[in-house]
């Protein structure tokens, strides 16, 4: 896949990480049961594979892998943590598309899971991916040090749960039914939870695995927060500007559904300015890191997130 405007090195890294994640997810979602499992139901496994293989930018795994690489840490354990994070992301997409939530027919250019299979299967696929993500993260194959694994599990649970992604989704649903105009501060908080928390975790998980110093973690946290916020404003703008073919999902639905977006709360031009300011803030947060390849890839990721077309 190519992404307009990105450097060849960035493209190559993004594609390499996506391929590595695809191959690892393929192995993790194989037919053989793990120790402690009884059997893996074949049709359901097919639905889990449909929902997580063969699509997506794999941006969250990329951020995790590239953050760990900033400290010279690479390998199977990093990829496992990254694949687990992608499972959480895929589960959120499957559930978000359900008739009870966004009721969407198209995701990553293909029928959504409940359309390709059925609604009960899609609910259970989300549950299966969510649970498996913690299995993969907690497995000693992810990191030899149990303290690091526990830190990853706790951070992932906090990012994905009540005060993170799920809480943000709840606020998002509540806002859809609000009669008053969406307040920018409320939308910013909701987005930091719904979308920002997992992107922030991606960066922090890379730092946790690499045993980064408190100072480095603080800078990366700032980067992750700004990048997460930039990602969601860019998403709000794309819903207005992009077409369905480029997005691989339905466009123009936010206004139709009274979604709490920053385009609705601030207007399109101010949303664009905010997106670009946030990308610049993410880049500036990395100024303390040596100007090697690692930091420049993360900086380019912030530019990519702001300029993305899907
Ligand atoms: C658990 C129901 C439930 C929801 C949680 C994250 C989320 C809330 C819902 C996902 C749906 C959605 C469209 C959120 C807005 C931004 C977003 C996360 C877009 C998709 O992420 P990309 O662009 O997608 O990284 P790909 O397909 O590239 O992985």
mmCIF file of C-alpha atoms and ligand atoms in Angstrom:
data_model
loop_
_atom_site.group_PDB
_atom_site.id
_atom_site.type_symbol
_atom_site.label_atom_id
_atom_site.label_comp_id
_atom_site.label_asym_id
_atom_site.label_seq_id
_atom_site.Cartn_x
_atom_site.Cartn_y
_atom_site.Cartn_z
ATOM 1 C CA UNK A 1 0.000 0.000 0.000
ATOM 2 C CA UNK A 2 1.257 3.558 -0.737
ATOM 3 C CA UNK A 3 0.349 6.700 1.170
ATOM 4 C CA UNK A 4 0.693 10.044 -0.672
ATOM 5 C CA UNK A 5 3.432 12.344 0.597
ATOM 6 C CA UNK A 6 5.182 9.886 2.925
ATOM 7 C CA UNK A 7 8.916 9.161 2.528
ATOM 8 C CA UNK A 8 10.033 5.853 1.029
ATOM 9 C CA UNK A 9 11.549 4.820 4.383
ATOM 10 C CA UNK A 10 8.310 5.491 6.225
ATOM 11 C CA UNK A 11 6.286 3.588 3.599
ATOM 12 C CA UNK A 12 8.672 0.656 3.796
ATOM 13 C CA UNK A 13 8.516 0.518 7.614
ATOM 14 C CA UNK A 14 4.719 0.843 7.720
ATOM 15 C CA UNK A 15 4.310 -1.921 5.145
ATOM 16 C CA UNK A 16 6.901 -4.151 6.863
ATOM 17 C CA UNK A 17 5.206 -3.838 10.261
ATOM 18 C CA UNK A 18 1.762 -4.414 8.704
ATOM 19 C CA UNK A 19 3.070 -7.593 7.020
ATOM 20 C CA UNK A 20 4.668 -8.841 10.258
ATOM 21 C CA UNK A 21 1.435 -8.201 12.194
ATOM 22 C CA UNK A 22 -0.654 -9.914 9.524
ATOM 23 C CA UNK A 23 1.555 -12.969 9.652
ATOM 24 C CA UNK A 24 1.562 -13.091 13.470
ATOM 25 C CA UNK A 25 -2.237 -12.644 13.705
ATOM 26 C CA UNK A 26 -2.557 -15.431 11.158
ATOM 27 C CA UNK A 27 -0.467 -17.707 13.402
ATOM 28 C CA UNK A 28 -2.172 -16.645 16.651
ATOM 29 C CA UNK A 29 -5.555 -17.322 15.069
ATOM 30 C CA UNK A 30 -4.548 -20.788 13.878
ATOM 31 C CA UNK A 31 -6.695 -23.866 14.339
ATOM 32 C CA UNK A 32 -4.545 -25.584 16.990
ATOM 33 C CA UNK A 33 -5.719 -25.003 20.560
ATOM 34 C CA UNK A 34 -3.235 -23.544 23.066
ATOM 35 C CA UNK A 35 -2.435 -25.342 26.330
ATOM 36 C CA UNK A 36 -5.523 -24.933 28.534
ATOM 37 C CA UNK A 37 -7.877 -24.486 25.578
ATOM 38 C CA UNK A 38 -10.149 -27.370 24.534
ATOM 39 C CA UNK A 39 -10.977 -26.688 20.906
ATOM 40 C CA UNK A 40 -11.277 -23.689 18.572
ATOM 41 C CA UNK A 41 -14.690 -23.745 16.840
ATOM 42 C CA UNK A 42 -13.955 -23.648 13.092
ATOM 43 C CA UNK A 43 -16.649 -21.271 11.774
ATOM 44 C CA UNK A 44 -16.160 -18.875 14.666
ATOM 45 C CA UNK A 45 -12.395 -18.898 14.150
ATOM 46 C CA UNK A 46 -13.078 -18.031 10.513
ATOM 47 C CA UNK A 47 -15.120 -15.011 11.676
ATOM 48 C CA UNK A 48 -12.339 -13.899 14.062
ATOM 49 C CA UNK A 49 -9.860 -14.161 11.186
ATOM 50 C CA UNK A 50 -12.195 -12.277 8.823
ATOM 51 C CA UNK A 51 -12.433 -9.436 11.354
ATOM 52 C CA UNK A 52 -8.727 -9.062 12.005
ATOM 53 C CA UNK A 53 -6.815 -10.212 8.901
ATOM 54 C CA UNK A 54 -6.445 -8.607 5.484
ATOM 55 C CA UNK A 55 -7.062 -4.934 6.119
ATOM 56 C CA UNK A 56 -6.355 -1.784 8.043
ATOM 57 C CA UNK A 57 -3.345 0.452 8.261
ATOM 58 C CA UNK A 58 -2.078 -1.308 11.411
ATOM 59 C CA UNK A 59 -1.227 2.128 12.783
ATOM 60 C CA UNK A 60 -1.416 1.144 16.466
ATOM 61 C CA UNK A 61 0.966 -1.821 16.074
ATOM 62 C CA UNK A 62 3.246 0.426 14.017
ATOM 63 C CA UNK A 63 3.405 3.019 16.796
ATOM 64 C CA UNK A 64 4.166 0.351 19.386
ATOM 65 C CA UNK A 65 6.877 -1.277 17.287
ATOM 66 C CA UNK A 66 8.489 2.022 16.300
ATOM 67 C CA UNK A 67 8.493 3.333 19.877
ATOM 68 C CA UNK A 68 10.233 0.188 21.126
ATOM 69 C CA UNK A 69 12.677 0.471 18.196
ATOM 70 C CA UNK A 70 13.530 4.005 19.303
ATOM 71 C CA UNK A 71 15.291 2.273 22.222
ATOM 72 C CA UNK A 72 16.797 -0.479 20.065
ATOM 73 C CA UNK A 73 14.244 -3.099 21.159
ATOM 74 C CA UNK A 74 12.727 -5.326 18.457
ATOM 75 C CA UNK A 75 11.548 -8.902 18.018
ATOM 76 C CA UNK A 76 8.738 -11.376 18.501
ATOM 77 C CA UNK A 77 7.708 -10.095 21.959
ATOM 78 C CA UNK A 78 7.211 -6.546 20.658
ATOM 79 C CA UNK A 79 5.186 -7.879 17.727
ATOM 80 C CA UNK A 80 3.034 -9.948 20.075
ATOM 81 C CA UNK A 81 2.177 -6.892 22.192
ATOM 82 C CA UNK A 82 1.430 -5.012 18.964
ATOM 83 C CA UNK A 83 -0.782 -7.806 17.555
ATOM 84 C CA UNK A 84 -2.692 -7.926 20.850
ATOM 85 C CA UNK A 85 -3.339 -4.182 20.612
ATOM 86 C CA UNK A 86 -4.581 -4.614 17.039
ATOM 87 C CA UNK A 87 -7.001 -7.295 18.307
ATOM 88 C CA UNK A 88 -8.515 -4.743 20.703
ATOM 89 C CA UNK A 89 -8.796 -2.246 17.859
ATOM 90 C CA UNK A 90 -10.437 -4.826 15.550
ATOM 91 C CA UNK A 91 -12.876 -5.815 18.275
ATOM 92 C CA UNK A 92 -13.862 -2.150 18.732
ATOM 93 C CA UNK A 93 -14.519 -1.845 14.982
ATOM 94 C CA UNK A 94 -16.638 -5.020 14.896
ATOM 95 C CA UNK A 95 -18.759 -3.896 17.855
ATOM 96 C CA UNK A 96 -18.967 -0.291 16.675
ATOM 97 C CA UNK A 97 -20.409 -1.462 13.333
ATOM 98 C CA UNK A 98 -23.202 -3.511 14.966
ATOM 99 C CA UNK A 99 -26.850 -2.532 14.363
ATOM 100 C CA UNK A 100 -27.194 -1.446 18.018
ATOM 101 C CA UNK A 101 -24.299 0.995 17.595
ATOM 102 C CA UNK A 102 -23.370 2.549 14.216
ATOM 103 C CA UNK A 103 -25.178 -0.033 12.077
ATOM 104 C CA UNK A 104 -22.622 0.014 9.270
ATOM 105 C CA UNK A 105 -22.410 -2.359 6.309
ATOM 106 C CA UNK A 106 -18.896 -1.554 5.132
ATOM 107 C CA UNK A 107 -15.561 -1.693 6.962
ATOM 108 C CA UNK A 108 -12.070 -1.748 5.460
ATOM 109 C CA UNK A 109 -13.752 -1.959 2.055
ATOM 110 C CA UNK A 110 -15.579 -5.202 2.901
ATOM 111 C CA UNK A 111 -18.906 -6.180 4.459
ATOM 112 C CA UNK A 112 -18.838 -5.683 8.232
ATOM 113 C CA UNK A 113 -18.598 -8.832 10.358
ATOM 114 C CA UNK A 114 -22.303 -8.958 11.238
ATOM 115 C CA UNK A 115 -23.108 -8.682 7.496
ATOM 116 C CA UNK A 116 -20.582 -11.306 6.405
ATOM 117 C CA UNK A 117 -21.610 -13.650 9.262
ATOM 118 C CA UNK A 118 -24.445 -12.715 11.630
ATOM 119 C CA UNK A 119 -25.019 -10.419 14.583
ATOM 120 C CA UNK A 120 -24.505 -12.977 17.343
ATOM 121 C CA UNK A 121 -21.249 -14.067 15.738
ATOM 122 C CA UNK A 122 -20.069 -10.448 15.472
ATOM 123 C CA UNK A 123 -20.769 -9.821 19.179
ATOM 124 C CA UNK A 124 -18.850 -12.950 20.121
ATOM 125 C CA UNK A 125 -15.992 -12.149 17.706
ATOM 126 C CA UNK A 126 -15.521 -8.855 19.572
ATOM 127 C CA UNK A 127 -15.552 -10.685 22.900
ATOM 128 C CA UNK A 128 -13.148 -13.299 21.557
ATOM 129 C CA UNK A 129 -10.652 -10.727 20.246
ATOM 130 C CA UNK A 130 -10.844 -8.661 23.441
ATOM 131 C CA UNK A 131 -10.138 -11.684 25.624
ATOM 132 C CA UNK A 132 -7.426 -13.054 23.369
ATOM 133 C CA UNK A 133 -5.631 -9.692 23.391
ATOM 134 C CA UNK A 134 -5.058 -10.035 27.135
ATOM 135 C CA UNK A 135 -4.044 -13.699 26.743
ATOM 136 C CA UNK A 136 -1.379 -12.719 24.195
ATOM 137 C CA UNK A 137 -0.166 -9.742 26.262
ATOM 138 C CA UNK A 138 0.094 -11.756 29.496
ATOM 139 C CA UNK A 139 1.868 -14.731 27.896
ATOM 140 C CA UNK A 140 5.554 -15.062 28.878
ATOM 141 C CA UNK A 141 6.356 -15.195 25.129
ATOM 142 C CA UNK A 142 5.556 -11.465 25.042
ATOM 143 C CA UNK A 143 8.132 -10.500 27.683
ATOM 144 C CA UNK A 144 10.264 -12.557 30.032
ATOM 145 C CA UNK A 145 9.766 -10.092 32.925
ATOM 146 C CA UNK A 146 6.387 -10.576 34.682
ATOM 147 C CA UNK A 147 6.489 -6.986 35.988
ATOM 148 C CA UNK A 148 6.634 -5.664 32.436
ATOM 149 C CA UNK A 149 3.798 -7.988 31.380
ATOM 150 C CA UNK A 150 1.645 -6.878 34.308
ATOM 151 C CA UNK A 151 2.350 -3.232 33.435
ATOM 152 C CA UNK A 152 1.269 -3.882 29.830
ATOM 153 C CA UNK A 153 -1.907 -5.713 30.898
ATOM 154 C CA UNK A 154 -2.886 -2.983 33.362
ATOM 155 C CA UNK A 155 -2.130 -0.144 30.941
ATOM 156 C CA UNK A 156 -4.066 -1.878 28.159
ATOM 157 C CA UNK A 157 -7.066 -2.491 30.422
ATOM 158 C CA UNK A 158 -7.082 1.166 31.518
ATOM 159 C CA UNK A 159 -6.821 2.383 27.914
ATOM 160 C CA UNK A 160 -9.532 0.074 26.561
ATOM 161 C CA UNK A 161 -12.006 0.176 29.449
ATOM 162 C CA UNK A 162 -14.385 2.282 31.502
ATOM 163 C CA UNK A 163 -12.277 5.435 31.715
ATOM 164 C CA UNK A 164 -10.771 4.945 28.242
ATOM 165 C CA UNK A 165 -12.124 3.636 24.940
ATOM 166 C CA UNK A 166 -15.394 2.187 26.258
ATOM 167 C CA UNK A 167 -16.103 5.242 28.431
ATOM 168 C CA UNK A 168 -15.448 7.433 25.393
ATOM 169 C CA UNK A 169 -17.821 5.361 23.301
ATOM 170 C CA UNK A 170 -20.508 5.795 25.967
ATOM 171 C CA UNK A 171 -20.013 9.591 26.001
ATOM 172 C CA UNK A 172 -20.133 9.525 22.197
ATOM 173 C CA UNK A 173 -23.502 7.744 22.235
ATOM 174 C CA UNK A 174 -24.872 10.137 24.854
ATOM 175 C CA UNK A 175 -23.725 13.144 22.814
ATOM 176 C CA UNK A 176 -25.539 11.842 19.713
ATOM 177 C CA UNK A 177 -28.816 12.276 21.539
ATOM 178 C CA UNK A 178 -28.013 15.694 23.023
ATOM 179 C CA UNK A 179 -30.205 18.621 21.943
ATOM 180 C CA UNK A 180 -27.622 21.334 22.693
ATOM 181 C CA UNK A 181 -24.693 22.046 20.343
ATOM 182 C CA UNK A 182 -21.575 19.944 21.037
ATOM 183 C CA UNK A 183 -19.143 21.810 23.327
ATOM 184 C CA UNK A 184 -15.531 21.649 22.033
ATOM 185 C CA UNK A 185 -14.103 20.787 25.511
ATOM 186 C CA UNK A 186 -16.540 17.876 25.890
ATOM 187 C CA UNK A 187 -15.749 16.589 22.370
ATOM 188 C CA UNK A 188 -12.009 16.823 23.053
ATOM 189 C CA UNK A 189 -12.363 14.778 26.255
ATOM 190 C CA UNK A 190 -14.598 12.198 24.601
ATOM 191 C CA UNK A 191 -12.169 11.785 21.701
ATOM 192 C CA UNK A 192 -9.155 11.480 23.994
ATOM 193 C CA UNK A 193 -10.945 8.530 25.570
ATOM 194 C CA UNK A 194 -12.632 6.889 22.569
ATOM 195 C CA UNK A 195 -9.734 7.005 20.132
ATOM 196 C CA UNK A 196 -6.800 8.647 21.885
ATOM 197 C CA UNK A 197 -6.438 6.144 24.713
ATOM 198 C CA UNK A 198 -5.486 3.182 22.492
ATOM 199 C CA UNK A 199 -3.086 5.277 20.395
ATOM 200 C CA UNK A 200 -1.510 6.592 23.607
ATOM 201 C CA UNK A 201 -1.215 3.023 24.890
ATOM 202 C CA UNK A 202 0.529 2.016 21.635
ATOM 203 C CA UNK A 203 3.307 4.492 22.347
ATOM 204 C CA UNK A 204 3.483 3.800 26.093
ATOM 205 C CA UNK A 205 3.564 0.028 25.542
ATOM 206 C CA UNK A 206 6.610 0.417 23.304
ATOM 207 C CA UNK A 207 8.250 2.469 26.064
ATOM 208 C CA UNK A 208 7.265 -0.054 28.782
ATOM 209 C CA UNK A 209 8.673 -3.007 26.819
ATOM 210 C CA UNK A 210 11.882 -1.091 26.158
ATOM 211 C CA UNK A 211 12.265 -0.146 29.850
ATOM 212 C CA UNK A 212 12.366 3.564 28.942
ATOM 213 C CA UNK A 213 13.282 6.136 31.616
ATOM 214 C CA UNK A 214 10.564 8.185 33.342
ATOM 215 C CA UNK A 215 11.739 11.235 31.396
ATOM 216 C CA UNK A 216 11.490 9.454 28.037
ATOM 217 C CA UNK A 217 8.070 8.071 29.002
ATOM 218 C CA UNK A 218 6.830 11.572 29.856
ATOM 219 C CA UNK A 219 7.900 12.899 26.444
ATOM 220 C CA UNK A 220 6.372 9.913 24.665
ATOM 221 C CA UNK A 221 3.163 10.308 26.638
ATOM 222 C CA UNK A 222 2.915 13.905 25.434
ATOM 223 C CA UNK A 223 3.569 12.692 21.872
ATOM 224 C CA UNK A 224 0.922 9.946 22.165
ATOM 225 C CA UNK A 225 -1.735 12.296 23.544
ATOM 226 C CA UNK A 226 -1.199 14.891 20.801
ATOM 227 C CA UNK A 227 -1.031 12.244 18.084
ATOM 228 C CA UNK A 228 -4.210 10.543 19.352
ATOM 229 C CA UNK A 229 -6.081 13.851 19.329
ATOM 230 C CA UNK A 230 -4.756 14.730 15.843
ATOM 231 C CA UNK A 231 -5.854 11.300 14.573
ATOM 232 C CA UNK A 232 -9.457 11.801 15.656
ATOM 233 C CA UNK A 233 -9.805 15.373 14.324
ATOM 234 C CA UNK A 234 -8.386 14.081 11.035
ATOM 235 C CA UNK A 235 -11.059 11.346 11.156
ATOM 236 C CA UNK A 236 -13.775 13.973 11.723
ATOM 237 C CA UNK A 237 -12.481 15.972 8.743
ATOM 238 C CA UNK A 238 -12.242 12.874 6.521
ATOM 239 C CA UNK A 239 -15.873 12.044 7.207
ATOM 240 C CA UNK A 240 -16.760 15.388 5.607
ATOM 241 C CA UNK A 241 -14.140 15.514 2.866
ATOM 242 C CA UNK A 242 -13.274 12.002 1.715
ATOM 243 C CA UNK A 243 -15.311 9.670 -0.430
ATOM 244 C CA UNK A 244 -16.472 6.217 0.510
ATOM 245 C CA UNK A 245 -14.110 4.419 -1.898
ATOM 246 C CA UNK A 246 -11.042 6.021 -0.279
ATOM 247 C CA UNK A 247 -12.346 5.516 3.258
ATOM 248 C CA UNK A 248 -13.458 1.897 2.860
ATOM 249 C CA UNK A 249 -16.463 2.792 5.027
ATOM 250 C CA UNK A 250 -19.475 5.069 4.728
ATOM 251 C CA UNK A 251 -18.655 8.803 4.561
ATOM 252 C CA UNK A 252 -20.770 11.761 5.663
ATOM 253 C CA UNK A 253 -22.473 9.883 8.483
ATOM 254 C CA UNK A 254 -21.281 12.066 11.382
ATOM 255 C CA UNK A 255 -23.503 15.077 10.620
ATOM 256 C CA UNK A 256 -26.401 12.762 9.746
ATOM 257 C CA UNK A 257 -26.177 11.183 13.192
ATOM 258 C CA UNK A 258 -25.432 14.349 15.172
ATOM 259 C CA UNK A 259 -22.051 12.870 16.145
ATOM 260 C CA UNK A 260 -19.927 14.856 18.581
ATOM 261 C CA UNK A 261 -17.094 15.777 16.222
ATOM 262 C CA UNK A 262 -14.704 18.700 16.240
ATOM 263 C CA UNK A 263 -15.958 19.669 12.779
ATOM 264 C CA UNK A 264 -19.415 20.074 14.340
ATOM 265 C CA UNK A 265 -18.086 21.840 17.447
ATOM 266 C CA UNK A 266 -15.462 24.120 15.850
ATOM 267 C CA UNK A 267 -16.228 24.249 12.108
ATOM 268 C CA UNK A 268 -14.138 22.728 9.321
ATOM 269 C CA UNK A 269 -11.422 25.363 9.082
ATOM 270 C CA UNK A 270 -10.764 25.504 12.848
ATOM 271 C CA UNK A 271 -10.750 21.689 12.941
ATOM 272 C CA UNK A 272 -8.079 21.643 10.202
ATOM 273 C CA UNK A 273 -5.991 24.181 12.128
ATOM 274 C CA UNK A 274 -6.324 22.162 15.321
ATOM 275 C CA UNK A 275 -5.282 18.959 13.539
ATOM 276 C CA UNK A 276 -2.134 20.613 12.177
ATOM 277 C CA UNK A 277 -1.317 22.232 15.552
ATOM 278 C CA UNK A 278 -1.654 18.867 17.301
ATOM 279 C CA UNK A 279 0.588 17.122 14.753
ATOM 280 C CA UNK A 280 3.204 19.854 15.279
ATOM 281 C CA UNK A 281 2.897 19.441 19.074
ATOM 282 C CA UNK A 282 3.418 15.675 18.741
ATOM 283 C CA UNK A 283 6.551 16.276 16.686
ATOM 284 C CA UNK A 284 7.861 18.884 19.148
ATOM 285 C CA UNK A 285 7.370 16.454 22.060
ATOM 286 C CA UNK A 286 10.116 14.279 20.524
ATOM 287 C CA UNK A 287 12.676 17.072 20.289
ATOM 288 C CA UNK A 288 14.637 15.689 23.248
ATOM 289 C CA UNK A 289 15.363 12.408 21.450
ATOM 290 C CA UNK A 290 18.505 12.124 19.320
ATOM 291 C CA UNK A 291 17.761 12.928 15.674
ATOM 292 C CA UNK A 292 18.259 9.312 14.585
ATOM 293 C CA UNK A 293 16.029 7.241 12.334
ATOM 294 C CA UNK A 294 13.754 6.156 15.214
ATOM 295 C CA UNK A 295 12.565 9.601 16.266
ATOM 296 C CA UNK A 296 12.209 10.749 12.673
ATOM 297 C CA UNK A 297 9.887 7.812 11.863
ATOM 298 C CA UNK A 298 7.682 8.721 14.839
ATOM 299 C CA UNK A 299 7.685 12.360 13.755
ATOM 300 C CA UNK A 300 6.678 11.321 10.267
ATOM 301 C CA UNK A 301 3.904 9.206 11.772
ATOM 302 C CA UNK A 302 2.431 12.392 13.251
ATOM 303 C CA UNK A 303 2.543 14.043 9.821
ATOM 304 C CA UNK A 304 1.024 10.920 8.249
ATOM 305 C CA UNK A 305 -1.820 10.864 10.779
ATOM 306 C CA UNK A 306 -2.688 14.492 9.997
ATOM 307 C CA UNK A 307 -2.425 14.073 6.204
ATOM 308 C CA UNK A 308 -4.021 10.614 5.879
ATOM 309 C CA UNK A 309 -6.726 9.997 3.287
ATOM 310 C CA UNK A 310 -8.305 6.949 4.902
HETATM 311 C C1 LIG B 1 -16.024 -1.023 21.647
HETATM 312 C C2 LIG B 1 -18.099 -0.391 20.397
HETATM 313 C C3 LIG B 1 -16.757 -0.042 20.840
HETATM 314 C C4 LIG B 1 -16.285 1.160 20.457
HETATM 315 C C5 LIG B 1 -15.081 1.815 20.906
HETATM 316 C C6 LIG B 1 -12.696 3.029 18.848
HETATM 317 C C7 LIG B 1 -14.171 2.919 18.881
HETATM 318 C C8 LIG B 1 -14.860 3.103 20.158
HETATM 319 C C9 LIG B 1 -14.885 2.633 17.794
HETATM 320 C C10 LIG B 1 -14.292 2.383 16.500
HETATM 321 C C11 LIG B 1 -15.056 3.052 15.410
HETATM 322 C C12 LIG B 1 -14.533 4.343 14.906
HETATM 323 C C13 LIG B 1 -14.846 4.634 13.478
HETATM 324 C C14 LIG B 1 -13.858 5.210 15.653
HETATM 325 C C15 LIG B 1 -13.309 6.488 15.153
HETATM 326 C C16 LIG B 1 -11.836 6.515 14.773
HETATM 327 C C17 LIG B 1 -11.269 5.230 14.448
HETATM 328 C C18 LIG B 1 -10.832 4.425 15.590
HETATM 329 C C19 LIG B 1 -11.151 4.877 13.154
HETATM 330 C C20 LIG B 1 -10.594 3.627 12.641
HETATM 331 O O1 LIG B 1 -9.207 3.513 12.902
HETATM 332 P P1 LIG B 1 -8.138 3.355 11.725
HETATM 333 O O2 LIG B 1 -8.270 4.501 10.766
HETATM 334 O O3 LIG B 1 -8.703 2.042 11.022
HETATM 335 O O4 LIG B 1 -6.791 3.141 12.322
HETATM 336 P P2 LIG B 1 -7.945 0.857 10.271
HETATM 337 O O5 LIG B 1 -9.028 0.179 9.501
HETATM 338 O O6 LIG B 1 -6.873 1.460 9.382
HETATM 339 O O7 LIG B 1 -7.366 -0.019 11.333
#
